[in-house]
Amino acid sequence: RIENIVAIIDQLKIARYEIIVVDDCSDSIISFDGSKRNDLHIIRSSVNNGPGFSRNIGINKASGEYLCFVDDDDTITPNTFHNIESHLSEQPTTDIVLLNFNDNVIEAMSNNLILDDIEKRQNKSTDTKDKYLESILRNRYIPLHCQPYLFKRSFILKNGLSFPETYLIEDQVFMAKSILTSSAISMHREGGYCYNNRTESLKTKDSSSKVCN
């Protein structure tokens, strides 16, 4: 899965991005030569503490204006971050940006239904928070993943938002708090996040014993 990290990093070979790789005591050895790149930070943990713990490390280490959480086995479509720059300049007050999200196995997990529903009810991508809340309630859609969103870092820090340091359900708790706390949500459909639904992942295998610390 290292090749997926490399592909994502190769998309961001410009100075205004930073990449923080948190290795949660994995079996794989990350062999990036970070000495030649001041935009790349690799943090290795000696103990496996779960995704919530790793993402919190990333939040605290980051210095950029917006945060995007990426799992090492997933992919981001080319130029997603480049395309979104103009959107962010037009939406400077947005706390959360909703992106395209596609699940490679379970179509219902993708958020196209929500994006389509929002677009039908407004012509512009402003004042989206109320429409988003209405849409997820109407369609009984639970935001299960943090990946198809960008989060303004100052918003996260100001409100003391963090992931529960558990092995499962950490996304749902973080997303619920973030969405309800936010002042403005916008959406951007150019590019997107491709989720690789693996049978051996924490979400799909029997990991009930690891839900609680």
PDB file of C-alpha atoms in Angstrom:
ATOM      1  CA  ARG A   1       0.000   0.000   0.000  1.00  0.00           C
ATOM      2  CA  ILE A   2       3.042   2.250   0.070  1.00  0.00           C
ATOM      3  CA  GLU A   3       2.537   2.956  -3.620  1.00  0.00           C
ATOM      4  CA  ASN A   4      -0.745   4.727  -2.825  1.00  0.00           C
ATOM      5  CA  ILE A   5       1.029   7.094  -0.456  1.00  0.00           C
ATOM      6  CA  VAL A   6       3.655   7.767  -3.117  1.00  0.00           C
ATOM      7  CA  ALA A   7       0.968   8.505  -5.724  1.00  0.00           C
ATOM      8  CA  ILE A   8      -0.768  10.989  -3.414  1.00  0.00           C
ATOM      9  CA  ILE A   9       2.493  12.702  -2.523  1.00  0.00           C
ATOM     10  CA  ASP A  10       3.459  12.936  -6.186  1.00  0.00           C
ATOM     11  CA  GLN A  11       0.284  14.949  -6.798  1.00  0.00           C
ATOM     12  CA  LEU A  12       1.414  17.531  -4.266  1.00  0.00           C
ATOM     13  CA  LYS A  13       4.924  18.436  -5.371  1.00  0.00           C
ATOM     14  CA  ILE A  14       4.447  22.108  -4.754  1.00  0.00           C
ATOM     15  CA  ALA A  15       5.411  24.122  -1.713  1.00  0.00           C
ATOM     16  CA  ARG A  16       1.951  25.189  -0.538  1.00  0.00           C
ATOM     17  CA  TYR A  17       1.049  21.648   0.508  1.00  0.00           C
ATOM     18  CA  GLU A  18       2.410  19.597   3.367  1.00  0.00           C
ATOM     19  CA  ILE A  19       2.147  15.838   3.792  1.00  0.00           C
ATOM     20  CA  ILE A  20       2.144  14.233   7.226  1.00  0.00           C
ATOM     21  CA  VAL A  21       2.485  10.445   7.207  1.00  0.00           C
ATOM     22  CA  VAL A  22       1.671   8.817  10.549  1.00  0.00           C
ATOM     23  CA  ASP A  23       2.885   5.219  10.636  1.00  0.00           C
ATOM     24  CA  ASP A  24       0.827   3.554  13.363  1.00  0.00           C
ATOM     25  CA  CYS A  25       3.356   0.787  14.052  1.00  0.00           C
ATOM     26  CA  SER A  26       2.657  -0.936  10.737  1.00  0.00           C
ATOM     27  CA  ASP A  27       4.485  -3.985   9.371  1.00  0.00           C
ATOM     28  CA  SER A  28       5.516  -2.051   6.255  1.00  0.00           C
ATOM     29  CA  ILE A  29       8.608   0.117   6.200  1.00  0.00           C
ATOM     30  CA  ILE A  30       8.058   3.596   4.778  1.00  0.00           C
ATOM     31  CA  SER A  31      11.173   4.263   2.740  1.00  0.00           C
ATOM     32  CA  PHE A  32      10.637   7.882   1.705  1.00  0.00           C
ATOM     33  CA  ASP A  33      13.699  10.084   1.666  1.00  0.00           C
ATOM     34  CA  GLY A  34      12.223  13.033   3.511  1.00  0.00           C
ATOM     35  CA  SER A  35      15.552  14.823   3.812  1.00  0.00           C
ATOM     36  CA  LYS A  36      15.078  16.387   0.356  1.00  0.00           C
ATOM     37  CA  ARG A  37      11.503  17.487   0.984  1.00  0.00           C
ATOM     38  CA  ASN A  38      10.557  20.024   3.603  1.00  0.00           C
ATOM     39  CA  ASP A  39       6.856  19.422   2.822  1.00  0.00           C
ATOM     40  CA  LEU A  40       6.970  15.802   4.026  1.00  0.00           C
ATOM     41  CA  HIS A  41       6.871  14.739   7.680  1.00  0.00           C
ATOM     42  CA  ILE A  42       6.979  11.080   8.707  1.00  0.00           C
ATOM     43  CA  ILE A  43       5.959  10.182  12.257  1.00  0.00           C
ATOM     44  CA  ARG A  44       6.380   6.614  13.447  1.00  0.00           C
ATOM     45  CA  SER A  45       4.596   5.218  16.486  1.00  0.00           C
ATOM     46  CA  SER A  46       6.090   2.348  18.474  1.00  0.00           C
ATOM     47  CA  VAL A  47       2.609   1.169  19.518  1.00  0.00           C
ATOM     48  CA  ASN A  48      -0.504   0.613  17.419  1.00  0.00           C
ATOM     49  CA  ASN A  49      -3.048   3.056  18.844  1.00  0.00           C
ATOM     50  CA  GLY A  50      -5.628   3.107  16.052  1.00  0.00           C
ATOM     51  CA  PRO A  51      -6.695   5.640  13.416  1.00  0.00           C
ATOM     52  CA  GLY A  52      -8.143   8.187  15.845  1.00  0.00           C
ATOM     53  CA  PHE A  53      -4.828   8.547  17.648  1.00  0.00           C
ATOM     54  CA  SER A  54      -2.922   8.854  14.357  1.00  0.00           C
ATOM     55  CA  ARG A  55      -5.234  11.521  12.967  1.00  0.00           C
ATOM     56  CA  ASN A  56      -4.965  13.549  16.154  1.00  0.00           C
ATOM     57  CA  ILE A  57      -1.186  13.494  15.760  1.00  0.00           C
ATOM     58  CA  GLY A  58      -1.623  14.787  12.226  1.00  0.00           C
ATOM     59  CA  ILE A  59      -3.919  17.607  13.393  1.00  0.00           C
ATOM     60  CA  ASN A  60      -1.403  18.745  15.992  1.00  0.00           C
ATOM     61  CA  LYS A  61       1.558  18.501  13.613  1.00  0.00           C
ATOM     62  CA  ALA A  62      -0.121  20.282  10.690  1.00  0.00           C
ATOM     63  CA  SER A  63       0.490  23.927   9.903  1.00  0.00           C
ATOM     64  CA  GLY A  64      -1.660  24.339   6.772  1.00  0.00           C
ATOM     65  CA  GLU A  65      -4.961  26.150   6.474  1.00  0.00           C
ATOM     66  CA  TYR A  66      -7.035  23.056   5.629  1.00  0.00           C
ATOM     67  CA  LEU A  67      -6.795  19.413   6.661  1.00  0.00           C
ATOM     68  CA  CYS A  68      -7.572  16.311   4.618  1.00  0.00           C
ATOM     69  CA  PHE A  69      -7.338  12.830   6.137  1.00  0.00           C
ATOM     70  CA  VAL A  70      -6.204  10.090   3.754  1.00  0.00           C
ATOM     71  CA  ASP A  71      -5.880   6.359   4.426  1.00  0.00           C
ATOM     72  CA  ASP A  72      -2.849   4.688   2.879  1.00  0.00           C
ATOM     73  CA  ASP A  73      -4.879   2.152   0.876  1.00  0.00           C
ATOM     74  CA  ASP A  74      -7.170   4.730  -0.743  1.00  0.00           C
ATOM     75  CA  THR A  75      -6.598   7.039  -3.701  1.00  0.00           C
ATOM     76  CA  ILE A  76      -7.385  10.622  -4.647  1.00  0.00           C
ATOM     77  CA  THR A  77      -8.282  11.456  -8.228  1.00  0.00           C
ATOM     78  CA  PRO A  78      -5.647  13.536 -10.057  1.00  0.00           C
ATOM     79  CA  ASN A  79      -5.691  17.304  -9.511  1.00  0.00           C
ATOM     80  CA  THR A  80      -8.336  17.144  -6.768  1.00  0.00           C
ATOM     81  CA  PHE A  81      -6.405  19.532  -4.551  1.00  0.00           C
ATOM     82  CA  HIS A  82      -5.391  21.764  -7.443  1.00  0.00           C
ATOM     83  CA  ASN A  83      -9.019  22.095  -8.550  1.00  0.00           C
ATOM     84  CA  ILE A  84     -10.241  22.966  -5.096  1.00  0.00           C
ATOM     85  CA  GLU A  85      -7.961  25.968  -4.625  1.00  0.00           C
ATOM     86  CA  SER A  86     -10.228  28.322  -6.566  1.00  0.00           C
ATOM     87  CA  HIS A  87     -13.215  27.020  -4.618  1.00  0.00           C
ATOM     88  CA  LEU A  88     -11.535  27.835  -1.308  1.00  0.00           C
ATOM     89  CA  SER A  89     -10.651  31.328  -2.475  1.00  0.00           C
ATOM     90  CA  GLU A  90     -14.328  31.888  -3.328  1.00  0.00           C
ATOM     91  CA  GLN A  91     -15.519  30.368  -0.028  1.00  0.00           C
ATOM     92  CA  PRO A  92     -13.116  31.826   2.558  1.00  0.00           C
ATOM     93  CA  THR A  93     -15.508  31.391   5.498  1.00  0.00           C
ATOM     94  CA  THR A  94     -16.275  27.715   4.960  1.00  0.00           C
ATOM     95  CA  ASP A  95     -15.307  25.421   7.836  1.00  0.00           C
ATOM     96  CA  ILE A  96     -15.900  22.146   6.005  1.00  0.00           C
ATOM     97  CA  VAL A  97     -15.807  21.279   2.296  1.00  0.00           C
ATOM     98  CA  LEU A  98     -17.735  18.231   1.108  1.00  0.00           C
ATOM     99  CA  LEU A  99     -15.971  16.337  -1.709  1.00  0.00           C
ATOM    100  CA  ASN A 100     -16.943  13.509  -4.018  1.00  0.00           C
ATOM    101  CA  PHE A 101     -16.563  10.163  -2.257  1.00  0.00           C
ATOM    102  CA  ASN A 102     -16.765   6.791  -4.006  1.00  0.00           C
ATOM    103  CA  ASP A 103     -16.758   3.401  -2.313  1.00  0.00           C
ATOM    104  CA  ASN A 104     -15.371   0.664  -4.570  1.00  0.00           C
ATOM    105  CA  VAL A 105     -17.786  -1.965  -3.191  1.00  0.00           C
ATOM    106  CA  ILE A 106     -20.821  -0.429  -1.513  1.00  0.00           C
ATOM    107  CA  GLU A 107     -22.485   2.212  -3.683  1.00  0.00           C
ATOM    108  CA  ALA A 108     -24.714   3.302  -0.815  1.00  0.00           C
ATOM    109  CA  MET A 109     -21.607   4.402   1.073  1.00  0.00           C
ATOM    110  CA  SER A 110     -20.753   6.916  -1.641  1.00  0.00           C
ATOM    111  CA  ASN A 111     -22.059  10.429  -1.139  1.00  0.00           C
ATOM    112  CA  ASN A 112     -23.271  11.152  -4.673  1.00  0.00           C
ATOM    113  CA  LEU A 113     -26.870  10.821  -3.505  1.00  0.00           C
ATOM    114  CA  ILE A 114     -26.343  13.610  -0.974  1.00  0.00           C
ATOM    115  CA  LEU A 115     -24.482  15.852  -3.409  1.00  0.00           C
ATOM    116  CA  ASP A 116     -27.182  15.403  -6.045  1.00  0.00           C
ATOM    117  CA  ASP A 117     -29.886  16.125  -3.497  1.00  0.00           C
ATOM    118  CA  ILE A 118     -28.193  19.338  -2.368  1.00  0.00           C
ATOM    119  CA  GLU A 119     -27.674  20.542  -5.938  1.00  0.00           C
ATOM    120  CA  LYS A 120     -31.352  20.105  -6.705  1.00  0.00           C
ATOM    121  CA  ARG A 121     -32.230  22.479  -3.879  1.00  0.00           C
ATOM    122  CA  GLN A 122     -29.806  25.303  -4.567  1.00  0.00           C
ATOM    123  CA  ASN A 123     -28.028  26.860  -7.497  1.00  0.00           C
ATOM    124  CA  LYS A 124     -24.833  27.865  -5.745  1.00  0.00           C
ATOM    125  CA  SER A 125     -22.536  26.066  -3.315  1.00  0.00           C
ATOM    126  CA  THR A 126     -23.135  28.626  -0.547  1.00  0.00           C
ATOM    127  CA  ASP A 127     -25.166  28.230   2.646  1.00  0.00           C
ATOM    128  CA  THR A 128     -24.909  24.481   2.266  1.00  0.00           C
ATOM    129  CA  LYS A 129     -24.953  23.451   5.928  1.00  0.00           C
ATOM    130  CA  ASP A 130     -28.743  23.521   6.349  1.00  0.00           C
ATOM    131  CA  LYS A 131     -29.225  21.779   3.004  1.00  0.00           C
ATOM    132  CA  TYR A 132     -26.664  19.161   3.980  1.00  0.00           C
ATOM    133  CA  LEU A 133     -28.338  18.441   7.312  1.00  0.00           C
ATOM    134  CA  GLU A 134     -31.749  18.278   5.647  1.00  0.00           C
ATOM    135  CA  SER A 135     -30.398  15.917   3.011  1.00  0.00           C
ATOM    136  CA  ILE A 136     -28.728  13.438   5.358  1.00  0.00           C
ATOM    137  CA  LEU A 137     -31.885  13.311   7.486  1.00  0.00           C
ATOM    138  CA  ARG A 138     -34.175  12.940   4.492  1.00  0.00           C
ATOM    139  CA  ASN A 139     -32.057  10.179   2.955  1.00  0.00           C
ATOM    140  CA  ARG A 140     -31.133   8.571   6.281  1.00  0.00           C
ATOM    141  CA  TYR A 141     -27.483   8.936   5.369  1.00  0.00           C
ATOM    142  CA  ILE A 142     -24.926   8.760   8.175  1.00  0.00           C
ATOM    143  CA  PRO A 143     -21.547  10.442   7.497  1.00  0.00           C
ATOM    144  CA  LEU A 144     -19.356   7.452   8.282  1.00  0.00           C
ATOM    145  CA  HIS A 145     -16.035   8.721   6.962  1.00  0.00           C
ATOM    146  CA  CYS A 146     -13.916  11.809   7.532  1.00  0.00           C
ATOM    147  CA  GLN A 147     -12.003  11.366   4.271  1.00  0.00           C
ATOM    148  CA  PRO A 148     -14.385  13.040   1.779  1.00  0.00           C
ATOM    149  CA  TYR A 149     -14.092  16.400   3.544  1.00  0.00           C
ATOM    150  CA  LEU A 150     -11.654  19.242   3.964  1.00  0.00           C
ATOM    151  CA  PHE A 151     -11.591  20.861   7.399  1.00  0.00           C
ATOM    152  CA  LYS A 152     -10.363  24.356   8.183  1.00  0.00           C
ATOM    153  CA  ARG A 153      -7.610  23.780  10.726  1.00  0.00           C
ATOM    154  CA  SER A 154      -8.366  26.940  12.720  1.00  0.00           C
ATOM    155  CA  PHE A 155     -11.982  25.743  13.065  1.00  0.00           C
ATOM    156  CA  ILE A 156     -10.836  22.363  14.403  1.00  0.00           C
ATOM    157  CA  LEU A 157      -8.410  23.906  16.889  1.00  0.00           C
ATOM    158  CA  LYS A 158     -10.716  26.708  18.025  1.00  0.00           C
ATOM    159  CA  ASN A 159     -13.455  24.237  18.932  1.00  0.00           C
ATOM    160  CA  GLY A 160     -11.139  21.626  20.437  1.00  0.00           C
ATOM    161  CA  LEU A 161     -12.302  18.942  17.998  1.00  0.00           C
ATOM    162  CA  SER A 162     -10.443  15.636  17.935  1.00  0.00           C
ATOM    163  CA  PHE A 163     -10.981  11.973  17.140  1.00  0.00           C
ATOM    164  CA  PRO A 164     -11.819   9.492  19.901  1.00  0.00           C
ATOM    165  CA  GLU A 165      -8.737   7.318  20.232  1.00  0.00           C
ATOM    166  CA  THR A 166     -10.554   4.078  19.463  1.00  0.00           C
ATOM    167  CA  TYR A 167     -10.216   1.531  16.668  1.00  0.00           C
ATOM    168  CA  LEU A 168     -13.756   1.913  15.298  1.00  0.00           C
ATOM    169  CA  ILE A 169     -16.535   4.543  15.164  1.00  0.00           C
ATOM    170  CA  GLU A 170     -14.007   7.366  15.576  1.00  0.00           C
ATOM    171  CA  ASP A 171     -15.054   8.916  12.240  1.00  0.00           C
ATOM    172  CA  GLN A 172     -18.738   9.109  13.117  1.00  0.00           C
ATOM    173  CA  VAL A 173     -18.111  10.876  16.431  1.00  0.00           C
ATOM    174  CA  PHE A 174     -15.705  13.377  14.883  1.00  0.00           C
ATOM    175  CA  MET A 175     -18.007  14.050  11.921  1.00  0.00           C
ATOM    176  CA  ALA A 176     -21.097  14.594  14.079  1.00  0.00           C
ATOM    177  CA  LYS A 177     -19.292  17.103  16.290  1.00  0.00           C
ATOM    178  CA  SER A 178     -17.656  18.880  13.347  1.00  0.00           C
ATOM    179  CA  ILE A 179     -20.828  19.217  11.270  1.00  0.00           C
ATOM    180  CA  LEU A 180     -22.958  20.463  14.151  1.00  0.00           C
ATOM    181  CA  THR A 181     -20.254  22.883  15.360  1.00  0.00           C
ATOM    182  CA  SER A 182     -19.480  24.345  11.928  1.00  0.00           C
ATOM    183  CA  SER A 183     -20.779  27.712  10.787  1.00  0.00           C
ATOM    184  CA  ALA A 184     -20.523  27.072   7.044  1.00  0.00           C
ATOM    185  CA  ILE A 185     -20.248  23.983   4.829  1.00  0.00           C
ATOM    186  CA  SER A 186     -19.630  24.090   1.092  1.00  0.00           C
ATOM    187  CA  MET A 187     -19.287  21.376  -1.529  1.00  0.00           C
ATOM    188  CA  HIS A 188     -16.928  20.788  -4.431  1.00  0.00           C
ATOM    189  CA  ARG A 189     -17.503  18.050  -7.013  1.00  0.00           C
ATOM    190  CA  GLU A 190     -14.385  18.282  -9.188  1.00  0.00           C
ATOM    191  CA  GLY A 191     -12.133  15.352  -8.387  1.00  0.00           C
ATOM    192  CA  GLY A 192     -12.669  13.349  -5.246  1.00  0.00           C
ATOM    193  CA  TYR A 193     -11.729  10.584  -2.844  1.00  0.00           C
ATOM    194  CA  CYS A 194     -11.804   6.882  -3.793  1.00  0.00           C
ATOM    195  CA  TYR A 195     -12.332   4.587  -0.828  1.00  0.00           C
ATOM    196  CA  ASN A 196     -10.915   1.071  -1.045  1.00  0.00           C
ATOM    197  CA  ASN A 197     -13.296  -1.154   0.904  1.00  0.00           C
ATOM    198  CA  ARG A 198     -11.102  -4.076   1.984  1.00  0.00           C
ATOM    199  CA  THR A 199     -12.386  -7.230   3.675  1.00  0.00           C
ATOM    200  CA  GLU A 200      -9.458  -7.184   6.107  1.00  0.00           C
ATOM    201  CA  SER A 201      -9.877  -3.564   7.159  1.00  0.00           C
ATOM    202  CA  LEU A 202     -10.839  -2.525  10.691  1.00  0.00           C
ATOM    203  CA  LYS A 203     -14.294  -1.490   9.512  1.00  0.00           C
ATOM    204  CA  THR A 204     -15.198  -4.776   7.862  1.00  0.00           C
ATOM    205  CA  LYS A 205     -13.503  -7.481   9.899  1.00  0.00           C
ATOM    206  CA  ASP A 206     -14.575  -8.568  13.351  1.00  0.00           C
ATOM    207  CA  SER A 207     -12.832  -5.998  15.541  1.00  0.00           C
ATOM    208  CA  SER A 208     -15.492  -5.477  18.204  1.00  0.00           C
ATOM    209  CA  SER A 209     -12.941  -6.131  20.943  1.00  0.00           C
ATOM    210  CA  LYS A 210     -11.016  -3.030  19.838  1.00  0.00           C
ATOM    211  CA  VAL A 211     -13.923  -0.574  19.756  1.00  0.00           C
ATOM    212  CA  CYS A 212     -13.219   0.677  23.283  1.00  0.00           C
ATOM    213  CA  ASN A 213      -9.859   1.470  24.880  1.00  0.00           C
TER     214      ASN A 213
END
